Amino acid sequence: MRKAEPAARIRPVRAADNEELGRIIREVMTEFGAVGEGYSIADPEVDAIFEAYPEPVAAYVVAEVGGRLVGGSGIGPLEGAGAGVCELRKMYLLPEARGLGLGRRLLEICLDAARERGYRMCYLETLAQMDRARKLYEDFGFRPLEAPLGDTGHFGCNRWYALPL
């Protein structure tokens, strides 16, 4: 008999989530060797996710399992790319939350939020070693790009994707 999965839910980010989200982002980025300059771990928003995703141009949602924060994801305008392009940002899940379908749910919610806000394309940056994440993006129709878009400052990223909305 299979053990029952704990209750999982997705909800909008709250200011009270900032500290725990910062810890989660740092833990996951470190797991994948994405530490230091050129990676999103160095972004000031890591410690202020709630404030960094203002309505109506942005949105951030978190995942909880058994009432405990286990990750999140957001969309916001892509700096230097024009009004119609958003970026999928800060999509991270702790190891114990992977394989529960939460990544798929987070991505669906973020893409719906991007469409609702009138974005025509969603861009993302990631790393070659994030195999499972890249497969998820490709399953949703994201296509690889040869070079980065916009001005994220994440020169450590080595894989770029875009999806027409």
Coordinates of N, CA and C in Angstrom, one line a residue:
M1 N 0.8 -1.2 0.0 CA 0.0 0.0 0.0 C 0.9 1.2 0.0
R2 N 0.5 2.2 -0.8 CA 1.2 3.5 -0.9 C 0.8 4.4 0.2
K3 N 1.8 5.1 0.7 CA 1.6 6.1 1.8 C 0.9 7.3 1.1
A4 N -0.1 7.8 1.8 CA -0.9 9.0 1.3 C 0.0 10.2 1.3
E5 N -0.1 11.0 0.2 CA 0.7 12.3 0.1 C 0.0 13.3 1.0
P6 N 0.8 14.1 1.7 CA 0.2 15.2 2.5 C -0.5 16.2 1.6
A7 N -1.5 16.9 2.2 CA -2.3 17.9 1.5 C -1.3 19.0 1.0
A8 N -1.5 19.3 -0.3 CA -0.7 20.3 -1.0 C -1.7 21.4 -1.5
R9 N -1.2 22.6 -1.4 CA -2.0 23.7 -1.9 C -1.1 24.8 -2.4
I10 N -1.6 25.6 -3.4 CA -1.0 26.8 -3.9 C -1.8 28.0 -3.5
R11 N -1.1 29.0 -3.1 CA -1.7 30.3 -2.7 C -0.9 31.5 -3.0
P12 N -1.4 32.7 -3.1 CA -0.6 33.9 -3.3 C 0.4 34.1 -2.2
V13 N 1.5 34.7 -2.5 CA 2.6 34.9 -1.6 C 2.1 36.0 -0.6
R14 N 2.6 35.9 0.7 CA 2.3 36.9 1.7 C 3.7 37.5 2.2
A15 N 3.6 38.7 2.7 CA 4.8 39.3 3.3 C 5.5 38.4 4.3
A16 N 4.7 37.7 5.1 CA 5.3 36.8 6.1 C 6.1 35.6 5.5
D17 N 5.9 35.4 4.2 CA 6.6 34.3 3.6 C 8.1 34.6 3.2
N18 N 8.4 35.9 3.2 CA 9.7 36.3 2.6 C 10.9 35.6 3.2
E19 N 11.0 35.5 4.5 CA 12.2 34.8 5.1 C 12.3 33.4 4.7
E20 N 11.2 32.6 4.8 CA 11.3 31.2 4.4 C 11.5 31.0 2.9
L21 N 10.9 31.8 2.1 CA 11.2 31.7 0.6 C 12.7 32.0 0.3
G22 N 13.2 33.0 1.0 CA 14.7 33.3 0.8 C 15.5 32.1 1.2
R23 N 15.2 31.4 2.3 CA 15.9 30.2 2.7 C 15.7 29.1 1.6
I24 N 14.5 28.9 1.1 CA 14.3 27.8 0.1 C 15.0 28.1 -1.1
I25 N 15.0 29.3 -1.6 CA 15.7 29.7 -2.8 C 17.2 29.5 -2.7
R26 N 17.8 29.9 -1.5 CA 19.2 29.7 -1.3 C 19.5 28.2 -1.2
E27 N 18.7 27.4 -0.6 CA 18.9 26.0 -0.5 C 18.9 25.3 -1.8
V28 N 17.9 25.6 -2.7 CA 17.8 24.9 -4.0 C 18.9 25.4 -4.9
M29 N 19.2 26.7 -4.9 CA 20.3 27.2 -5.8 C 21.6 26.6 -5.4
T30 N 21.9 26.4 -4.1 CA 23.1 25.8 -3.7 C 23.2 24.3 -4.1
E31 N 22.0 23.6 -4.0 CA 21.9 22.2 -4.4 C 22.4 22.1 -5.9
F32 N 22.1 23.0 -6.7 CA 22.5 23.0 -8.1 C 23.7 23.7 -8.5
G33 N 24.5 24.2 -7.5 CA 25.8 24.8 -7.7 C 25.6 26.2 -8.3
A34 N 24.5 26.8 -8.1 CA 24.3 28.2 -8.7 C 24.5 29.2 -7.6
V35 N 25.7 29.4 -7.2 CA 26.0 30.3 -6.1 C 26.9 31.4 -6.5
G36 N 26.7 32.6 -6.0 CA 27.6 33.7 -6.4 C 27.0 34.6 -7.4
E37 N 27.8 35.5 -7.9 CA 27.4 36.5 -8.9 C 27.0 35.8 -10.2
G38 N 26.0 36.4 -10.9 CA 25.5 35.8 -12.1 C 24.4 34.9 -12.0
Y39 N 24.0 34.6 -10.7 CA 22.8 33.7 -10.5 C 21.8 34.5 -9.7
S40 N 20.6 34.0 -9.8 CA 19.5 34.7 -9.1 C 19.6 34.6 -7.6
I41 N 20.4 33.8 -7.0 CA 20.6 33.7 -5.6 C 21.1 35.1 -5.1
A42 N 21.8 35.8 -5.9 CA 22.3 37.1 -5.5 C 21.3 38.3 -5.7
D43 N 20.2 38.0 -6.2 CA 19.2 39.1 -6.5 C 18.6 39.6 -5.2
P44 N 18.5 41.0 -5.0 CA 17.9 41.5 -3.8 C 16.5 41.0 -3.5
E45 N 15.8 40.7 -4.6 CA 14.4 40.2 -4.3 C 14.3 38.9 -3.6
V46 N 15.4 38.1 -3.5 CA 15.4 36.8 -2.8 C 14.9 37.0 -1.3
D47 N 15.2 38.2 -0.7 CA 14.8 38.5 0.6 C 13.5 39.3 0.7
A48 N 12.9 39.6 -0.4 CA 11.7 40.4 -0.4 C 10.8 40.0 -1.6
I49 N 10.5 38.7 -1.7 CA 9.6 38.2 -2.8 C 8.3 38.9 -2.8
F50 N 7.6 39.1 -1.7 CA 6.3 39.7 -1.7 C 6.3 41.1 -2.3
E51 N 7.3 41.9 -2.0 CA 7.4 43.2 -2.5 C 7.9 43.3 -3.9
A52 N 8.6 42.3 -4.4 CA 9.2 42.3 -5.7 C 8.2 41.9 -6.8
Y53 N 7.0 41.4 -6.4 CA 6.0 41.0 -7.4 C 4.7 41.8 -7.3
P54 N 4.8 43.1 -7.6 CA 3.6 43.9 -7.4 C 2.5 43.7 -8.4
E55 N 1.3 43.7 -8.0 CA 0.1 43.7 -8.9 C 0.1 45.1 -9.5
P56 N -0.4 45.3 -10.7 CA -1.0 44.3 -11.6 C 0.0 43.7 -12.6
V57 N 1.3 44.1 -12.6 CA 2.2 43.6 -13.6 C 2.9 42.3 -13.3
A58 N 2.8 41.8 -12.0 CA 3.5 40.6 -11.6 C 2.6 39.8 -10.7
A59 N 3.0 38.6 -10.4 CA 2.3 37.7 -9.5 C 3.3 36.7 -9.0
Y60 N 3.1 36.2 -7.7 CA 4.0 35.2 -7.2 C 3.1 34.3 -6.3
V61 N 3.2 33.0 -6.5 CA 2.4 32.0 -5.7 C 3.4 31.1 -5.0
V62 N 2.9 30.6 -3.9 CA 3.8 29.6 -3.1 C 3.0 28.3 -3.0
A63 N 3.8 27.2 -2.8 CA 3.3 25.9 -2.6 C 3.5 25.5 -1.2
E64 N 2.5 24.9 -0.6 CA 2.6 24.4 0.8 C 2.3 22.9 0.7
V65 N 2.9 22.1 1.5 CA 2.6 20.7 1.7 C 2.5 20.5 3.2
G66 N 1.3 20.0 3.6 CA 1.1 19.8 5.0 C 1.2 21.1 5.8
G67 N 0.8 22.2 5.2 CA 0.9 23.5 5.9 C 2.3 24.1 5.9
R68 N 3.3 23.5 5.4 CA 4.6 24.0 5.4 C 5.0 24.5 4.0
L69 N 5.6 25.7 3.9 CA 6.1 26.3 2.7 C 7.2 25.4 2.1
V70 N 7.0 25.0 0.8 CA 8.0 24.1 0.1 C 8.6 24.7 -1.2
G71 N 8.1 25.9 -1.6 CA 8.5 26.5 -2.8 C 7.6 27.5 -3.4
G72 N 7.9 28.0 -4.6 CA 7.1 29.0 -5.2 C 7.5 29.3 -6.6
S73 N 6.8 30.3 -7.2 CA 7.1 30.7 -8.6 C 6.4 32.0 -8.9
G74 N 7.0 32.8 -9.8 CA 6.3 34.0 -10.1 C 6.6 34.5 -11.5
I75 N 5.8 35.5 -12.0 CA 6.1 36.1 -13.3 C 6.1 37.6 -13.0
G76 N 6.9 38.3 -13.9 CA 7.0 39.7 -13.8 C 7.6 40.2 -15.1
P77 N 7.6 41.5 -15.4 CA 8.1 42.0 -16.6 C 9.6 41.6 -16.8
L78 N 10.0 41.3 -18.0 CA 11.4 41.0 -18.3 C 12.1 42.4 -18.6
E79 N 13.0 42.7 -17.7 CA 13.8 44.0 -17.8 C 14.5 44.0 -19.2
G80 N 14.3 45.1 -19.9 CA 15.0 45.3 -21.2 C 14.4 44.6 -22.4
A81 N 13.2 44.1 -22.2 CA 12.6 43.3 -23.3 C 11.3 43.8 -23.9
G82 N 10.8 44.9 -23.4 CA 9.5 45.4 -24.0 C 8.3 45.0 -23.1
A83 N 7.2 45.7 -23.3 CA 6.0 45.5 -22.5 C 5.4 44.1 -22.6
G84 N 5.5 43.5 -23.7 CA 4.8 42.2 -24.0 C 5.4 41.0 -23.5
V85 N 6.6 41.1 -22.9 CA 7.4 39.9 -22.5 C 7.5 39.9 -20.9
C86 N 7.1 38.7 -20.4 CA 7.3 38.5 -19.0 C 8.4 37.4 -18.8
E87 N 8.8 37.3 -17.5 CA 9.8 36.3 -17.2 C 9.2 35.4 -16.1
L88 N 9.4 34.1 -16.2 CA 9.1 33.2 -15.2 C 10.3 33.3 -14.2
R89 N 10.1 33.6 -13.0 CA 11.2 33.9 -12.1 C 11.0 33.1 -10.7
K90 N 12.1 32.8 -10.2 CA 12.2 32.2 -8.8 C 11.3 31.1 -8.7
M91 N 11.3 30.1 -9.6 CA 10.5 28.9 -9.5 C 11.4 27.8 -8.9
Y92 N 11.2 27.5 -7.6 CA 12.0 26.6 -6.9 C 11.1 25.7 -6.0
L93 N 11.4 24.4 -5.9 CA 10.8 23.5 -4.9 C 11.8 22.7 -4.2
L94 N 11.6 22.6 -2.9 CA 12.5 21.8 -2.1 C 12.5 20.3 -2.6
P95 N 13.5 19.6 -2.4 CA 13.6 18.2 -2.9 C 12.4 17.3 -2.5
E96 N 11.9 17.5 -1.2 CA 10.8 16.6 -0.8 C 9.5 17.0 -1.4
A97 N 9.4 18.1 -2.1 CA 8.2 18.6 -2.7 C 8.2 18.2 -4.2
R98 N 9.2 17.7 -4.7 CA 9.3 17.3 -6.1 C 8.6 16.0 -6.4
G99 N 8.1 15.9 -7.6 CA 7.4 14.6 -7.9 C 5.9 14.6 -7.4
L100 N 5.4 15.6 -6.9 CA 4.0 15.7 -6.4 C 3.1 16.4 -7.4
G101 N 3.7 16.9 -8.5 CA 2.9 17.7 -9.4 C 2.8 19.2 -9.1
L102 N 3.5 19.6 -8.1 CA 3.5 21.0 -7.7 C 4.1 21.9 -8.7
G103 N 5.2 21.5 -9.3 CA 5.9 22.3 -10.4 C 5.0 22.6 -11.5
R104 N 4.2 21.5 -12.0 CA 3.3 21.7 -13.0 C 2.2 22.7 -12.6
R105 N 1.7 22.5 -11.4 CA 0.6 23.5 -10.9 C 1.1 24.9 -10.8
L106 N 2.3 25.1 -10.3 CA 2.9 26.4 -10.2 C 3.0 27.0 -11.6
L107 N 3.5 26.3 -12.5 CA 3.8 26.8 -13.9 C 2.4 27.1 -14.6
E108 N 1.4 26.3 -14.4 CA 0.1 26.6 -15.0 C -0.4 27.9 -14.4
I109 N -0.4 28.1 -13.1 CA -0.9 29.3 -12.5 C -0.1 30.5 -13.0
C110 N 1.2 30.4 -13.1 CA 2.0 31.5 -13.5 C 1.7 31.9 -15.0
L111 N 1.6 30.9 -15.8 CA 1.3 31.2 -17.2 C -0.1 31.8 -17.4
D112 N -1.1 31.3 -16.6 CA -2.4 31.9 -16.6 C -2.3 33.4 -16.2
A113 N -1.5 33.6 -15.1 CA -1.4 35.0 -14.6 C -0.7 35.9 -15.7
A114 N 0.2 35.4 -16.4 CA 0.9 36.1 -17.5 C -0.1 36.5 -18.6
R115 N -0.9 35.5 -19.0 CA -1.9 35.8 -20.0 C -2.9 36.8 -19.5
E116 N -3.4 36.7 -18.3 CA -4.4 37.7 -17.7 C -3.8 39.1 -17.7
R117 N -2.5 39.2 -17.6 CA -1.9 40.5 -17.5 C -1.5 41.1 -18.9
G118 N -1.8 40.3 -19.9 CA -1.6 40.8 -21.3 C -0.2 40.5 -21.9
Y119 N 0.6 39.7 -21.2 CA 1.9 39.3 -21.8 C 1.7 38.4 -23.0
R120 N 2.5 38.6 -24.0 CA 2.4 37.8 -25.2 C 3.5 36.7 -25.3
M121 N 4.5 36.9 -24.5 CA 5.6 35.9 -24.4 C 6.1 35.7 -23.0
C122 N 6.5 34.5 -22.6 CA 7.1 34.2 -21.3 C 8.5 33.7 -21.6
Y123 N 9.4 34.3 -20.9 CA 10.9 33.9 -21.0 C 11.3 33.3 -19.7
L124 N 12.3 32.4 -19.8 CA 12.9 31.9 -18.5 C 14.4 31.6 -18.8
E125 N 15.1 31.6 -17.7 CA 16.5 31.2 -17.7 C 16.7 30.1 -16.7
T126 N 17.5 29.2 -17.0 CA 17.8 28.1 -16.1 C 19.2 27.5 -16.3
L127 N 19.4 26.3 -15.8 CA 20.7 25.7 -15.9 C 20.6 24.3 -16.5
A128 N 21.7 23.9 -17.2 CA 21.7 22.6 -17.9 C 21.5 21.5 -16.9
Q129 N 22.0 21.6 -15.6 CA 21.9 20.6 -14.7 C 20.5 20.5 -14.0
M130 N 19.6 21.4 -14.3 CA 18.2 21.3 -13.8 C 17.4 20.6 -14.8
D131 N 17.7 19.3 -15.0 CA 17.1 18.5 -16.0 C 15.5 18.4 -15.9
R132 N 15.1 18.1 -14.7 CA 13.6 17.9 -14.5 C 12.9 19.2 -14.7
A133 N 13.4 20.3 -14.3 CA 12.8 21.6 -14.6 C 12.7 21.8 -16.1
R134 N 13.8 21.6 -16.8 CA 13.9 21.8 -18.2 C 12.9 21.0 -19.0
K135 N 12.7 19.7 -18.5 CA 11.7 18.8 -19.1 C 10.3 19.4 -18.9
L136 N 10.0 19.8 -17.7 CA 8.7 20.4 -17.5 C 8.5 21.6 -18.4
Y137 N 9.4 22.5 -18.5 CA 9.3 23.7 -19.4 C 9.0 23.2 -20.8
E138 N 9.8 22.3 -21.3 CA 9.6 21.8 -22.7 C 8.2 21.1 -22.9
D139 N 7.8 20.4 -21.8 CA 6.4 19.8 -21.9 C 5.3 20.8 -22.0
F140 N 5.6 22.0 -21.5 CA 4.6 23.1 -21.6 C 4.7 23.9 -22.9
G141 N 5.7 23.5 -23.8 CA 5.9 24.2 -25.0 C 6.9 25.2 -25.1
F142 N 7.7 25.4 -24.0 CA 8.8 26.4 -24.1 C 9.8 25.8 -25.0
R143 N 10.4 26.7 -25.8 CA 11.4 26.3 -26.8 C 12.7 27.0 -26.5
P144 N 13.8 26.2 -26.6 CA 15.2 26.7 -26.3 C 15.5 27.9 -27.2
L145 N 16.3 28.8 -26.6 CA 16.8 30.0 -27.4 C 18.3 29.8 -27.4
E146 N 19.0 30.5 -28.4 CA 20.4 30.4 -28.6 C 21.2 31.4 -27.6
A147 N 20.4 32.4 -27.1 CA 21.1 33.4 -26.3 C 20.0 34.0 -25.4
P148 N 20.4 34.6 -24.3 CA 19.5 35.2 -23.4 C 18.8 36.5 -24.0
L149 N 17.6 36.8 -23.4 CA 16.9 38.0 -23.7 C 16.9 38.9 -22.5
G150 N 16.6 40.2 -22.8 CA 16.5 41.1 -21.7 C 17.8 41.4 -20.9
D151 N 17.6 41.9 -19.7 CA 18.8 42.3 -18.9 C 18.6 41.8 -17.5
T152 N 18.7 40.5 -17.3 CA 18.4 39.9 -15.9 C 19.7 40.0 -15.0
G153 N 20.9 40.0 -15.7 CA 22.1 40.0 -14.9 C 22.5 38.6 -14.5
H154 N 21.8 37.6 -15.0 CA 22.1 36.2 -14.6 C 23.0 35.5 -15.6
F155 N 24.2 36.0 -15.7 CA 25.1 35.5 -16.7 C 25.6 34.1 -16.4
G156 N 25.3 33.6 -15.2 CA 25.6 32.2 -14.8 C 24.7 31.2 -15.4
C157 N 23.5 31.6 -15.9 CA 22.5 30.7 -16.5 C 23.0 30.3 -17.9
N158 N 22.8 29.1 -18.2 CA 23.3 28.6 -19.5 C 22.2 28.0 -20.4
R159 N 21.0 28.1 -20.0 CA 19.8 27.7 -20.8 C 18.8 28.7 -20.8
W160 N 18.2 29.0 -22.0 CA 17.2 30.1 -22.1 C 16.0 29.5 -22.9
Y161 N 14.8 29.9 -22.5 CA 13.6 29.4 -23.1 C 12.6 30.5 -23.3
A162 N 11.7 30.3 -24.3 CA 10.6 31.3 -24.5 C 9.3 30.5 -24.9
L163 N 8.2 31.0 -24.6 CA 6.9 30.5 -24.9 C 6.0 31.6 -25.3
P164 N 5.5 31.5 -26.6 CA 4.4 32.5 -27.0 C 3.2 32.2 -26.2
L165 N 2.5 33.3 -25.7 CA 1.3 33.1 -24.9 C 0.0 33.3 -25.7

